[in-house]
Every structure is written in structure tokens, then in C-alpha cells.
Coordinates of C-alpha atoms and ligand atoms in Angstrom, one line a residue:
T199 CA 1.9 -6.2 -31.9
C200 CA -0.7 -3.4 -32.0
G201 CA 2.0 -0.8 -32.7
I202 CA 1.8 1.0 -29.4
C203 CA 4.3 -0.9 -27.2
V204 CA 7.9 -0.4 -27.5
E205 CA 8.9 -3.8 -26.4
K206 CA 6.9 -6.8 -25.9
C207 CA 3.2 -6.8 -25.5
P208 CA 2.3 -6.4 -21.8
F209 CA -1.0 -8.3 -22.3
D210 CA 0.5 -11.6 -23.6
A211 CA -1.4 -13.4 -20.9
I212 CA -4.4 -12.9 -23.2
E213 CA -5.4 -12.6 -26.8
I214 CA -6.0 -9.0 -27.8
I215 CA -9.4 -8.9 -29.3
N216 CA -10.1 -5.2 -29.4
L217 CA -7.6 -2.5 -28.9
P218 CA -9.1 -0.5 -25.9
Q219 CA -10.9 2.7 -27.0
E220 CA -8.6 4.9 -25.1
L221 CA -5.6 3.8 -27.1
Q222 CA -7.3 4.4 -30.4
D223 CA -7.5 8.1 -29.6
D224 CA -4.6 10.6 -29.4
P225 CA -2.7 10.7 -26.1
V226 CA -3.1 13.7 -23.8
H227 CA 0.6 14.0 -23.7
R228 CA 3.7 12.4 -25.3
Y229 CA 7.1 13.1 -24.0
G230 CA 8.8 12.6 -27.4
E231 CA 9.4 10.2 -30.1
N232 CA 9.1 6.7 -28.7
A233 CA 8.8 8.1 -25.3
F234 CA 6.0 7.7 -22.7
S235 CA 2.5 8.6 -23.7
M236 CA -0.3 9.3 -21.5
Y237 CA -4.0 8.5 -22.3
G238 CA -6.8 10.1 -20.3
L239 CA -6.8 12.3 -17.3
P240 CA -8.4 11.9 -13.8
V241 CA -11.3 14.3 -13.1
P242 CA -11.0 16.2 -9.8
Q243 CA -14.3 17.2 -8.4
E244 CA -15.3 19.7 -5.8
G245 CA -16.4 18.1 -2.5
Q246 CA -15.2 14.7 -3.7
V247 CA -12.2 12.4 -3.1
T248 CA -11.1 10.9 -6.4
G249 CA -8.9 7.9 -6.3
I250 CA -6.4 6.4 -8.7
L251 CA -5.8 2.7 -8.5
G252 CA -2.9 1.2 -10.4
P253 CA 0.7 0.3 -10.5
N254 CA 3.6 2.9 -10.2
G255 CA 5.4 4.2 -13.3
I256 CA 2.4 4.6 -15.6
G257 CA 2.0 8.3 -15.5
K258 CA 0.2 9.3 -12.4
T259 CA 2.7 11.9 -11.6
T260 CA 2.6 13.1 -15.3
A261 CA -1.2 13.4 -15.1
V262 CA -1.1 15.4 -11.9
R263 CA 1.5 17.8 -13.2
M264 CA -0.9 18.6 -16.1
L265 CA -3.8 19.1 -13.7
A266 CA -1.6 21.3 -11.6
G267 CA -0.7 23.5 -14.6
E268 CA 2.9 22.6 -14.4
L269 CA 3.1 20.6 -17.6
E270 CA 1.3 21.7 -20.7
P271 CA -0.5 18.8 -22.4
N272 CA 0.7 18.5 -26.0
L273 CA -2.0 16.2 -27.1
G274 CA 0.7 13.9 -28.6
N275 CA 2.3 16.6 -30.7
Y276 CA 5.6 16.9 -28.9
A277 CA 7.3 18.6 -31.9
D278 CA 4.8 21.4 -32.1
P279 CA 2.7 21.7 -28.8
P280 CA -0.6 23.1 -29.7
G281 CA -1.2 25.2 -26.5
W282 CA -3.8 25.4 -23.8
E283 CA -6.5 26.7 -26.1
A284 CA -6.3 23.5 -28.1
V285 CA -6.3 21.4 -25.0
L286 CA -9.4 23.3 -23.8
D287 CA -11.1 22.6 -27.2
A288 CA -10.2 18.9 -26.9
Y289 CA -11.9 18.8 -23.5
R290 CA -15.0 21.0 -24.4
G291 CA -18.2 19.3 -23.4
T292 CA -16.3 17.0 -20.9
E293 CA -16.3 17.1 -17.2
L294 CA -12.9 18.5 -17.3
Q295 CA -13.7 21.6 -19.4
D296 CA -14.2 24.1 -16.5
Y297 CA -11.3 22.7 -14.6
I298 CA -9.0 23.0 -17.6
A299 CA -10.1 26.5 -18.2
D300 CA -9.1 27.4 -14.7
V301 CA -5.7 25.9 -15.1
R302 CA -5.2 27.7 -18.4
D303 CA -6.0 31.0 -16.5
G304 CA -3.6 30.0 -13.7
D305 CA -6.6 29.9 -11.2
V306 CA -5.9 26.5 -9.7
T307 CA -3.8 26.4 -6.6
V308 CA -2.5 22.9 -5.6
A309 CA -1.4 21.4 -2.3
R310 CA 0.6 18.2 -2.6
K311 CA 1.8 15.3 -0.4
P312 CA 4.8 13.7 -2.0
Q313 CA 5.0 9.9 -2.3
Y314 CA 8.5 9.4 -0.7
V315 CA 8.3 11.1 2.8
D316 CA 11.7 9.7 3.6
Q317 CA 13.2 12.3 1.3
I318 CA 11.8 15.2 3.3
P319 CA 14.7 15.4 5.8
N320 CA 17.0 16.0 2.8
Q321 CA 15.0 19.0 1.8
F322 CA 14.3 20.6 5.1
D323 CA 16.6 21.6 8.1
G324 CA 14.6 22.3 11.2
N325 CA 12.0 20.8 13.5
T326 CA 8.4 19.8 13.1
R327 CA 7.0 23.1 14.3
E328 CA 9.1 25.1 11.8
L329 CA 8.1 22.9 9.0
L330 CA 4.4 23.2 9.8
E331 CA 4.1 26.8 10.8
H332 CA 4.1 28.1 7.1
T333 CA 1.4 25.7 6.2
D334 CA -1.5 26.9 8.4
E335 CA -3.5 28.6 5.7
R336 CA -6.9 27.5 6.9
G337 CA -6.3 27.9 10.7
E338 CA -6.8 24.2 11.1
L339 CA -3.2 23.2 12.0
D340 CA -3.8 22.6 15.6
Y341 CA -6.7 20.3 14.9
L342 CA -4.7 18.3 12.4
V343 CA -1.7 18.0 14.8
D344 CA -4.0 16.6 17.4
R345 CA -5.9 14.3 15.2
L346 CA -2.6 12.9 13.7
S347 CA -0.9 12.7 17.1
I348 CA 1.9 14.9 16.1
R349 CA 2.0 17.0 19.2
P350 CA 4.8 14.8 21.0
V351 CA 7.2 15.4 18.1
M352 CA 6.6 19.2 17.5
D353 CA 10.0 20.2 18.8
Q354 CA 11.9 17.2 17.4
A355 CA 14.2 17.7 14.4
I356 CA 12.8 16.5 11.1
D357 CA 15.9 14.4 10.7
D358 CA 15.0 12.4 13.8
L359 CA 11.5 11.5 12.8
S360 CA 10.4 7.9 12.2
G361 CA 8.8 6.9 8.8
G362 CA 5.3 6.9 10.4
E363 CA 5.9 10.4 12.0
L364 CA 7.2 11.9 8.8
Q365 CA 4.1 10.6 6.9
R366 CA 1.8 12.2 9.5
V367 CA 3.7 15.5 9.4
A368 CA 3.6 15.5 5.6
L369 CA -0.1 14.8 5.6
A370 CA -0.7 17.7 8.1
A371 CA 1.4 20.0 6.0
A372 CA -0.6 19.3 2.9
L373 CA -4.1 19.4 4.5
A374 CA -3.4 22.6 6.4
R375 CA -3.0 24.5 3.2
D376 CA -5.8 26.4 1.5
A377 CA -5.8 25.1 -2.1
D378 CA -8.4 24.3 -4.7
F379 CA -6.9 20.9 -5.6
Y380 CA -5.1 18.5 -3.2
F381 CA -3.0 15.7 -4.5
L382 CA -1.9 13.0 -2.0
D383 CA 0.4 10.4 -3.4
E384 CA -0.2 7.6 -0.9
I385 CA -1.3 8.3 2.6
T386 CA -0.7 4.9 4.3
P387 CA 3.1 4.1 4.0
Y388 CA 4.6 3.5 7.6
L389 CA 1.2 4.0 9.3
D390 CA -0.7 1.3 11.3
I391 CA -4.3 0.7 10.6
G392 CA -5.7 3.1 13.2
Q393 CA -3.5 5.8 11.8
R394 CA -4.5 4.9 8.2
V395 CA -8.2 5.2 9.1
T396 CA -7.7 8.5 10.8
A397 CA -5.7 9.9 7.8
A398 CA -8.5 8.7 5.4
R399 CA -11.2 10.3 7.6
L400 CA -9.2 13.7 7.6
V401 CA -9.0 13.6 3.8
R402 CA -12.8 13.0 3.6
E403 CA -13.6 15.8 6.0
L404 CA -11.7 18.3 3.9
A405 CA -13.7 17.3 0.8
E406 CA -17.0 17.1 2.5
E407 CA -16.9 20.1 4.9
D408 CA -14.7 22.4 2.8
D409 CA -15.9 21.4 -0.6
K410 CA -12.2 20.8 -1.8
S411 CA -11.2 18.5 -4.7
M412 CA -9.0 15.7 -3.5
L413 CA -7.0 13.3 -5.6
V414 CA -5.5 10.4 -4.0
V415 CA -3.2 7.5 -5.2
E416 CA -3.3 4.6 -2.7
H417 CA -2.3 1.0 -2.8
D418 CA -3.9 -0.2 0.5
L419 CA -7.3 -1.3 -0.9
A420 CA -9.2 -1.4 2.4
I421 CA -8.3 2.3 2.8
L422 CA -8.8 3.3 -0.8
D423 CA -12.3 2.0 -0.4
L424 CA -12.9 4.0 2.7
L425 CA -11.4 7.1 1.3
C426 CA -12.9 7.7 -2.2
D427 CA -16.1 8.7 -3.9
T428 CA -15.0 7.7 -7.3
L429 CA -12.0 5.8 -8.8
H430 CA -10.0 5.9 -11.9
M431 CA -8.1 2.8 -12.9
A432 CA -4.7 3.2 -14.2
Y433 CA -2.9 0.6 -16.4
G434 CA -0.4 0.4 -19.1
E435 CA 3.2 -0.5 -19.6
P436 CA 5.8 1.3 -17.5
G437 CA 8.0 3.5 -19.6
A438 CA 5.8 3.1 -22.7
Y439 CA 2.3 4.3 -22.1
G440 CA -0.3 4.8 -19.4
V441 CA -4.1 4.9 -19.4
I442 CA -6.2 6.6 -16.9
T443 CA -9.8 5.3 -17.4
D444 CA -13.1 7.2 -16.9
P445 CA -14.2 7.3 -13.3
K446 CA -16.0 4.3 -11.8
S447 CA -17.8 3.9 -8.5
V448 CA -15.2 2.9 -5.9
R449 CA -17.0 -0.4 -5.3
N450 CA -17.1 -1.3 -9.0
G451 CA -13.6 -0.1 -9.5
I452 CA -12.1 -2.2 -6.8
N453 CA -14.3 -5.3 -7.6
E454 CA -13.1 -5.1 -11.2
Y455 CA -9.6 -4.8 -10.2
L456 CA -9.9 -7.9 -8.0
K457 CA -11.5 -9.7 -10.8
G458 CA -8.6 -8.7 -13.1
Y459 CA -11.0 -7.3 -15.8
L460 CA -12.2 -3.8 -16.5
E461 CA -15.6 -4.0 -17.9
N462 CA -16.2 -0.8 -19.7
E463 CA -12.7 -0.8 -21.2
N464 CA -13.0 -4.5 -22.0
M465 CA -9.5 -4.9 -20.7
R466 CA -7.9 -7.8 -18.9
I467 CA -5.3 -6.6 -16.4
R468 CA -4.5 -10.0 -14.8
P469 CA -5.2 -13.6 -15.9
D470 CA -7.0 -14.6 -12.8
R471 CA -9.1 -13.1 -9.9
I472 CA -8.3 -12.5 -6.3
E473 CA -10.7 -14.1 -3.9
F474 CA -11.6 -13.5 -0.2
E475 CA -13.3 -16.0 2.1
E476 CA -16.3 -14.8 4.1
H477 CA -15.6 -17.5 6.7
A478 CA -12.4 -17.8 8.7
P479 CA -10.1 -20.7 7.8
R480 CA -10.5 -23.8 10.0
T481 CA -7.4 -24.4 12.0
E482 CA -8.3 -27.2 14.4
S483 CA -7.2 -30.0 12.1
Q484 CA -3.9 -28.3 11.1
G485 CA -0.3 -29.0 11.6
D486 CA 2.1 -30.4 14.3
T487 CA 4.0 -28.0 16.5
L488 CA 7.1 -26.5 15.0
V489 CA 8.1 -24.7 18.1
T490 CA 6.8 -23.7 21.5
Y491 CA 8.1 -20.5 23.1
P492 CA 7.7 -19.6 26.7
D493 CA 6.3 -16.3 28.4
L494 CA 9.0 -13.6 27.7
R495 CA 9.8 -10.1 28.7
K496 CA 11.9 -7.5 27.0
S497 CA 12.5 -4.2 28.2
Y498 CA 14.8 -1.5 26.9
G499 CA 17.1 0.8 28.9
D500 CA 15.5 1.8 32.2
G501 CA 12.2 0.3 31.2
E502 CA 11.3 3.0 28.7
F503 CA 9.5 0.4 26.8
A504 CA 8.6 -3.2 27.9
L505 CA 7.1 -6.0 25.8
D506 CA 5.3 -8.9 27.6
V507 CA 4.9 -12.0 25.4
S508 CA 2.4 -14.7 26.3
G509 CA 3.9 -18.0 25.5
G510 CA 2.6 -19.9 22.5
E511 CA 3.3 -22.3 19.7
I512 CA 4.1 -21.9 16.0
R513 CA 2.7 -24.7 13.8
E514 CA 4.4 -26.5 11.1
N515 CA 3.4 -25.2 7.6
E516 CA 1.2 -22.4 8.7
V517 CA 1.3 -18.7 7.8
L518 CA 0.9 -16.8 11.0
G519 CA -0.1 -13.1 10.7
I520 CA 1.1 -10.6 13.1
V521 CA -0.9 -7.4 13.7
G522 CA -0.9 -4.4 16.0
P523 CA -0.2 -0.7 16.2
N524 CA 3.1 0.9 15.6
G525 CA 5.6 1.0 18.5
I526 CA 4.0 -1.9 20.3
G527 CA 6.8 -4.4 20.0
K528 CA 6.2 -6.4 16.9
S529 CA 9.8 -6.0 15.6
T530 CA 11.1 -6.5 19.1
F531 CA 9.3 -9.9 19.2
A532 CA 10.8 -10.8 15.8
K533 CA 14.3 -10.1 17.0
L534 CA 13.7 -12.2 20.2
L535 CA 12.9 -15.0 17.9
T536 CA 15.8 -14.6 15.7
G537 CA 18.2 -14.2 18.6
D538 CA 19.1 -10.6 17.6
L539 CA 17.8 -9.5 21.0
E540 CA 18.1 -11.2 24.4
P541 CA 14.9 -11.3 26.5
T542 CA 15.1 -9.6 29.9
E543 CA 13.1 -12.5 31.3
G544 CA 12.5 -16.0 29.9
D545 CA 14.5 -18.1 27.6
A546 CA 14.0 -17.5 23.8
D547 CA 16.5 -20.0 22.6
L548 CA 14.4 -21.7 20.0
D549 CA 17.1 -23.7 18.2
L550 CA 15.6 -22.7 14.8
D551 CA 17.0 -21.6 11.5
I552 CA 15.2 -18.5 10.8
S553 CA 15.3 -16.5 7.5
Y554 CA 14.4 -12.9 8.5
K555 CA 13.4 -9.9 6.4
P556 CA 13.6 -6.9 8.7
Q557 CA 11.2 -3.9 8.4
Y558 CA 13.9 -1.6 7.2
V559 CA 15.6 -3.3 4.5
T560 CA 19.3 -2.4 4.2
I561 CA 20.8 -4.4 1.5
D562 CA 23.0 -2.1 -0.4
Q563 CA 26.4 -3.9 -0.9
P564 CA 28.1 -2.9 -4.2
M565 CA 26.8 -6.0 -5.9
R566 CA 24.3 -6.9 -8.7
V567 CA 20.9 -8.3 -7.9
D568 CA 21.6 -11.6 -9.7
A569 CA 24.9 -12.0 -7.9
F570 CA 23.3 -11.4 -4.6
L571 CA 20.5 -13.8 -5.1
S572 CA 22.6 -16.6 -6.5
S573 CA 24.8 -16.3 -3.4
I574 CA 21.8 -17.2 -1.3
T575 CA 20.3 -20.2 -3.2
D576 CA 21.6 -22.7 -5.7
Q577 CA 18.0 -22.8 -7.0
F578 CA 18.7 -19.4 -8.6
G579 CA 17.8 -19.4 -12.3
S580 CA 16.0 -22.9 -12.1
S581 CA 12.6 -22.9 -13.7
Y582 CA 11.0 -23.5 -10.3
W583 CA 12.7 -20.5 -8.8
N584 CA 11.9 -18.4 -11.8
T585 CA 8.2 -19.2 -11.8
E586 CA 7.7 -19.1 -8.1
I587 CA 10.0 -16.2 -7.0
A588 CA 11.5 -14.1 -9.8
Q589 CA 8.3 -13.8 -11.9
P590 CA 5.7 -12.8 -9.3
L591 CA 8.3 -10.4 -7.6
Q592 CA 9.1 -8.8 -11.0
L593 CA 12.8 -9.4 -10.7
D594 CA 13.6 -9.9 -14.3
R595 CA 13.8 -6.2 -15.1
I596 CA 16.3 -5.4 -12.3
M597 CA 18.5 -8.5 -12.2
E598 CA 21.5 -6.6 -13.7
Q599 CA 21.2 -3.5 -11.5
N600 CA 23.3 -2.8 -8.4
L601 CA 21.7 -3.2 -5.0
S602 CA 22.6 0.2 -4.1
D603 CA 20.8 1.8 -7.1
L604 CA 17.4 0.1 -6.3
S605 CA 14.3 2.1 -5.4
G606 CA 12.4 1.3 -2.2
G607 CA 10.0 -1.1 -4.0
E608 CA 12.7 -2.9 -5.9
R609 CA 14.7 -3.3 -2.8
Q610 CA 11.6 -4.7 -1.0
R611 CA 11.1 -7.3 -3.7
V612 CA 14.7 -8.4 -3.7
A613 CA 14.6 -8.8 0.0
I614 CA 11.4 -10.8 0.0
A615 CA 13.1 -13.1 -2.8
A616 CA 16.2 -13.4 -0.6
C617 CA 14.2 -14.3 2.5
L618 CA 12.2 -16.9 0.8
S619 CA 15.1 -18.4 -1.2
D620 CA 17.1 -19.2 1.9
T621 CA 16.8 -22.7 3.4
A622 CA 15.3 -22.3 6.9
D623 CA 12.8 -23.8 9.5
L624 CA 10.9 -20.4 9.8
Y625 CA 10.5 -17.4 7.4
L626 CA 9.9 -14.2 9.1
L627 CA 8.8 -11.2 7.0
D628 CA 8.4 -7.8 8.7
E629 CA 6.2 -5.5 6.6
P630 CA 6.6 -7.0 3.1
S631 CA 3.9 -4.6 1.7
A632 CA 6.0 -1.4 2.4
H633 CA 6.8 0.4 -0.8
L634 CA 5.0 -2.0 -3.1
D635 CA 2.2 -0.8 -5.3
V636 CA -1.1 -2.6 -5.4
E637 CA -0.3 -5.1 -8.1
Q638 CA 3.1 -5.9 -6.5
R639 CA 1.3 -6.6 -3.2
V640 CA -1.0 -9.0 -4.9
Q641 CA 1.8 -10.9 -6.6
A642 CA 4.1 -10.8 -3.5
T643 CA 1.1 -12.2 -1.4
R644 CA 0.6 -15.0 -3.9
A645 CA 4.3 -15.8 -4.0
I646 CA 4.5 -16.1 -0.3
R647 CA 1.3 -18.1 0.0
R648 CA 2.4 -20.5 -2.7
Y649 CA 5.9 -20.9 -1.3
A650 CA 4.5 -21.8 2.1
E651 CA 2.1 -24.4 0.5
Q652 CA 4.5 -26.0 -1.9
Q653 CA 7.6 -26.0 0.2
D654 CA 5.8 -26.9 3.5
A655 CA 7.2 -23.8 5.0
T656 CA 6.2 -22.0 8.1
V657 CA 5.9 -18.2 7.6
L658 CA 5.4 -15.4 10.0
V659 CA 4.2 -12.1 8.4
I660 CA 4.0 -8.7 10.2
D661 CA 1.9 -6.3 8.1
H662 CA -0.7 -3.5 8.4
D663 CA -2.4 -4.1 4.9
I664 CA -5.5 -5.9 6.1
Y665 CA -6.1 -7.4 2.6
M666 CA -2.7 -8.9 2.5
I667 CA -3.1 -10.4 6.0
D668 CA -6.4 -11.8 5.0
L669 CA -5.1 -13.5 2.0
L670 CA -2.0 -14.8 3.6
A671 CA -2.6 -15.9 7.1
D672 CA -4.1 -19.1 8.6
R673 CA -3.8 -17.8 12.2
L674 CA -3.2 -14.4 13.9
M675 CA -1.1 -13.1 16.7
V676 CA -2.4 -9.7 18.1
F677 CA -0.3 -7.2 19.9
D678 CA -2.0 -4.5 22.0
G679 CA -1.1 -2.2 24.9
E680 CA 0.2 1.5 24.8
P681 CA 2.6 2.3 22.0
A682 CA 6.1 3.3 23.0
V683 CA 5.3 2.5 26.6
A684 CA 4.2 -1.1 27.1
G685 CA 3.2 -3.9 24.7
R686 CA 1.5 -7.3 25.1
A687 CA 1.9 -10.0 22.6
G688 CA -1.1 -12.4 22.6
T689 CA -1.0 -16.2 21.9
P690 CA -1.4 -17.2 18.3
Q691 CA -5.1 -17.8 17.7
S692 CA -7.7 -18.5 14.9
M693 CA -8.2 -15.8 12.3
R694 CA -11.8 -15.2 13.7
G695 CA -10.7 -14.7 17.3
G696 CA -7.6 -12.8 16.2
M697 CA -9.5 -10.3 14.0
N698 CA -12.1 -9.8 16.7
D699 CA -9.4 -9.0 19.3
F700 CA -7.5 -6.8 16.9
L701 CA -10.4 -4.9 15.4
S702 CA -12.2 -4.5 18.8
N703 CA -9.1 -2.6 20.1
L704 CA -9.5 -0.3 17.1
E705 CA -13.3 -0.1 17.2
I706 CA -13.5 -0.9 13.4
T707 CA -15.8 -3.4 11.9
F708 CA -15.9 -4.8 8.4
R709 CA -18.8 -5.9 6.2
R710 CA -18.5 -8.1 3.1
D711 CA -19.1 -7.0 -0.5
E712 CA -22.0 -9.0 -1.9
R713 CA -20.3 -9.8 -5.2
T714 CA -16.8 -10.6 -4.2
S715 CA -16.9 -11.1 -0.4
R716 CA -14.1 -8.7 0.0
P717 CA -14.0 -6.9 3.4
R718 CA -15.1 -3.3 3.5
I719 CA -14.7 -1.0 6.5
N720 CA -18.2 0.0 8.0
K721 CA -19.1 3.6 8.6
P722 CA -18.7 4.1 12.4
D723 CA -22.1 4.0 14.1
S724 CA -23.8 2.7 11.0
Q725 CA -26.4 0.0 11.7
L726 CA -24.0 -2.9 10.6
D727 CA -21.2 -1.4 12.8
R728 CA -23.4 -1.3 15.8
E729 CA -24.9 -4.8 15.2
Q730 CA -21.5 -6.4 14.6
K731 CA -20.0 -4.8 17.7
R732 CA -23.0 -6.0 19.8
E733 CA -22.4 -9.5 18.5
G734 CA -18.6 -9.3 18.8
E735 CA -18.3 -10.3 15.1
Y736 CA -15.8 -7.6 13.7
Y737 CA -14.7 -9.3 10.5
Y738 CA -15.8 -12.8 9.6
A739 CA -19.3 -14.1 9.2
P740 CA -20.2 -16.2 12.3
Ligands
ADP918 P1 4.0 7.4 -11.9 O1 3.7 8.6 -11.2 O2 2.8 6.6 -12.3 O3 4.9 6.5 -11.2 P2 5.3 9.1 -13.9 O4 4.2 10.0 -14.3 O5 6.3 9.7 -12.9 O6 4.7 7.8 -13.4 O7 6.2 8.5 -15.1 C1 5.6 7.9 -16.2 C2 6.6 7.6 -17.3 O8 6.9 8.9 -17.9 C3 8.0 7.0 -16.8 O9 8.3 6.0 -17.6 C4 8.9 8.2 -16.9 O10 10.2 7.7 -17.1 C5 8.3 8.9 -18.1 N1 8.7 10.4 -17.9 C6 8.4 11.2 -16.8 N2 8.8 12.5 -17.0 C7 9.4 12.5 -18.2 C8 10.1 13.5 -19.0 N3 10.2 14.7 -18.6 N4 10.6 13.1 -20.2 C9 10.4 11.9 -20.7 N5 9.8 10.9 -20.0 C10 9.3 11.1 -18.8
ADP919 P1 6.7 -2.2 16.3 O1 7.5 -3.2 15.5 O2 5.5 -2.8 16.9 O3 6.5 -0.9 15.6 P2 9.1 -2.0 17.9 O4 9.4 -3.4 18.5 O5 10.0 -1.6 16.7 O6 7.6 -1.8 17.6 O7 9.3 -0.9 19.1 C1 8.6 -0.9 20.4 C2 9.1 0.2 21.2 O8 10.4 0.0 21.6 C3 9.1 1.6 20.5 O9 8.7 2.6 21.4 C4 10.7 1.7 20.1 O10 10.9 3.2 20.1 C5 11.3 1.1 21.3 N1 12.6 0.5 20.9 C6 12.8 -0.3 19.8 N2 14.2 -0.7 19.8 C7 14.7 0.0 20.9 C8 16.1 0.0 21.4 N3 17.0 -0.7 20.8 N4 16.3 0.8 22.4 C9 15.4 1.4 23.1 N5 14.1 1.5 22.6 C10 13.7 0.7 21.6

């Protein structure tokens, strides 16, 4: 080993030729002997949105606490912390010098949006209006409330808000403040694509129009790309050390991330690259029909919400992506297929064995992860299962934990594993990207795709992460209508037709990065945006 890692080398996929420069220097902070060490700090800049891209657990919160002045960096000397003067000396002549001087003088005010919005109801009793009224330091609250469509829930108890509503309220609360430095730990969880784009634009406005410093951690790559001016990559070994690199351009940062190799750092973070296709996959020649379902209607109560489904077919051995705004009936459709819900009109009795991972995962029996998974499949522990399921979903580290002690991301990975491990005709995954960091999404996507190919399985995936849908799906089913009022489920169609339907509803077009072909959201009303809308090509090259 190189003497840094506590346990095994995290880079065993490659041969270490050179220790990265960052790790040859002293850390910014070390929590104690053999405790977590942090190398490098992000650089907030006035008028800019700075992003951090990397997995959870490698010190992003630690770095932010230092930038907020809550944690005094000890430069590795945990026994005898040298104090702010020494920290300032260490950063003299760097871009952080002025910022650190301000932190030392107590001159930096910070507004923060926490990562886990689900915990807000435990900390606050009252309704949305009461939560927000203390935050209106810039006189912009009304504007934010409208842009984020929070108005309808202003008088609702925080306890009763959905995840997506909580996320938007938390964003409004942070952005309404008058601070020097804003730290937003993920802006997309629970939001649909339209809401994600709006959130990203509001963050940009605050940087551009009010000259604020914004720092954002985000795992949805399409949104991160839209959001940031510069990007720090974060890598390391959870619990042992974390490195935050010097800033890169957003384009280079994301391209290097997808390639799995950080150029300046000479650091491989993944053995292989992630590739996007410029052209939509062909579907004509594919698969027999697994099942045909008829037109269906489902309405709740006195018709508060109604979903109309246009009948269609699901093909054997395809991955069918399902997209559409929140509250439009996607989960309702899933439950009609599984038989958990009876349609109001039509016959949804499909006579299929369906393995279903619901949107809100509630596996919290008093049972260990390994016991739970081995109760689902007798493949548990086989080399095939280990390579295809346990490894990509990073289950090794949590096998001996109790289901009830798992974090959101851990629970999600166990639930995906459980869903895929079952024997079924159809695998249905509702929002597998939720709570996963960027690298876990990449690995989960790969696991689901490989599973479909190797097991000749048919998979339906509902998700809002456009990169995940692109990498997974062969065809697409698009939902539209008016959220919480009426939804329509379209017939499954080709990726190209589906993306065009979906994105034209949202009025968003994508271009392709020249080097990697990855999709990038166009600026509204840019030349490409107007051209593509005129030609009706919102996503794929014709
Ligand atoms: P992230 O925000 O990237 O998820 P954190 O900065 O919260 O990561 O944590 C990074 C590592 O530092 C974790 O392994 C955590 O256990 C460790 N850590 C955080 N706070 C302390 C502390 N006060 N003492 C010792 N270790 C800590
Ligand atoms: P999506 O999965 O697209 O976000 P859902 O299918 O979960 O949408 O919900 C669609 C609409 O139906 C929402 O307005 C939701 O509040 C409502 N709804 C869902 N389940 C019920 C139910 N059991 N009773 C009444 N309304 C419901």
C-alpha cells in the first residue's frame, strides 16, 4: 500500500504509478489518528456556481463546515491545531486567500440547504408559511414561492408535505436568505425534470444577478452541467480520506468523470468509461410481445385524480423507460400492472409474475441484509450473484447490518438487489436513482442493464434522471397531462419519438458534447434550441 489507506487499496482496479500530487501534501484537516483526512478545498467564487462531483462519504460536508467557519482546519495536526493564522499562511497566494481571511474574521454568512429534506419535519412544527416567513431576507420570497410552485401548500403542515414539496420549500428557504455563501447539498431529489431545471435556473440567477457565491453538490449529471460554472471532482475512500481537486471547467469535469480518468490528477476513478449513443437505439427488429394491456382508466375517490392509459405492449427482453412529471400517475400505472390497484375501467389482469420495487422503499424488518436477500434468492452468495448484483450495488459493506439501520441510499441498493434477485416475468423499478450518489447511479444502471441482457429479463424503469434513462432504456413510455388532476399514459414507443414527446412538453432540447456524445441541455432560445424545436428533434440526432 501507499501508506494512506487504512484498509485495502481503493484503486486496486489499476496499478498505482504515481501517488496523486494532492496526497503527497499535508491534509487540510485530519479528525484524529487513523481518522478521516481531507485534502483540498472547494473555492467559492462571487457570481459563480461551483459544483462538487463525487460520491458521498468523502468529506464534502467536512469541507463545507470549514468554508463556513464552523470547523477550524488543523492542517493535519490534530494534536495541536495551528489556528486560523497558520491556515491563512498555508493558503496565501491561492484563490482561497481572501475567502479564508473573511472566514477568520467571522465575515462570511452562510445559507444552507441540507441533503436530507425528509428530516425537516422532525425539526420543525408548523406550516410552510411559518417556516418560510423568517427567511425572507432579500424580499424575494414571493418570487421564489411562485417559481417553485409552493403557493398551493403555503398553509399545509410541514409534516404533510411530499418529498418533492419539502425539497422545493427547503430550496426557497435557503435561496431567500441574504448570505455571502450558499451551500446546497443536492437540489434534485424527489423533483421531476421540469422542477429540476427550474431549481437550477434559480440558483444560477442568484449567482449572476446578485453576485453570490454558490456551492452545490449534485448527482444528476444533466442538471449539474446546466447549473455550474466550474466543477471540483471529489474522490477518495469513504471513512479514510477524501480529495477535492482544483476546479475544472464543467464540460471537462463531467467528461473526465464519464471517462473514469482525471487528467490533471493522473487519477483513474473507474476501470472503464460510460458511453452515450448519439442515435436512438433501433427497435423494429426487437423482441416478441411479453404482454399486451388494454386501455385502462383509474380514478381516485370522487375523481380527484384520473389516469387514462392508452393500451400497448411490453416486449420480451426490453428495458422500457417511463418518464413524466410528478403527480401524473406513473406509480398508479405501476400498481395497476402489479394488481395492487384495480382499474376503474378496463381489465388489467395480466397474469404476470412481477417483481416490484416501489418508489418509497419500506423494508425495515428486524433482519440483517444478508438474511433478507438470501430469503429471496437461492443464488445468494453465488459468484454470478456476487459479480452482477452485490458488487455493483456495493452490498458487501452492509451485508451484516440490520435493514432498519440502513441509510436511504443503502436501503435503495438493497431494494434494487431484492427486486432483481427475484424470479419474475417482469421487473418494475420505480425511481431507482433516488438517494444514490453519482457513482452508485452509474453502477446501478449498469447492473440493471446487464441483468436484462444476461437473464433475458424484461424491465420497466420509472426515473427522472435523464442520463440513467438514456443509458438504460430501449423504448419509452411518456406520461403527460395536469399533475394531481388528470394524467395520460402514452403507448410505449421508440426512444426518439418518446424523447421528442417528453421534451417538447417541457420545452427543453439537448445537444451532444462533441467528445463524448453525452446529452447537454441547451440554453433556452439559443440558436440550437430554436433550430431543434423547429425540426422537432429534441434529443437524438435525426
Ligand atoms: P460527505 O459529506 O462527503 O458525505 P462527511 O464530510 O460528512 O462526508 O464525512 C467524511 C468522513 O469524515 C466520514 O467518514 C465521517 O465519518 C468522518 N467524520 C465526519 N465528522 C467527523 C468527526 N467529527 N470526527 C471524526 N470523523 C468524522
Ligand atoms: P406519479 O407517480 O406520477 O408521481 P402518482 O401515481 O403517485 O403519480 O399519483 C398521481 C395522483 O394521484 C397524485 O395527485 C396523487 O396525489 C394521487 N393519488 C395517488 N394515490 C392516491 C390514493 N390512494 N388516493 C387518492 N389519490 C391518490
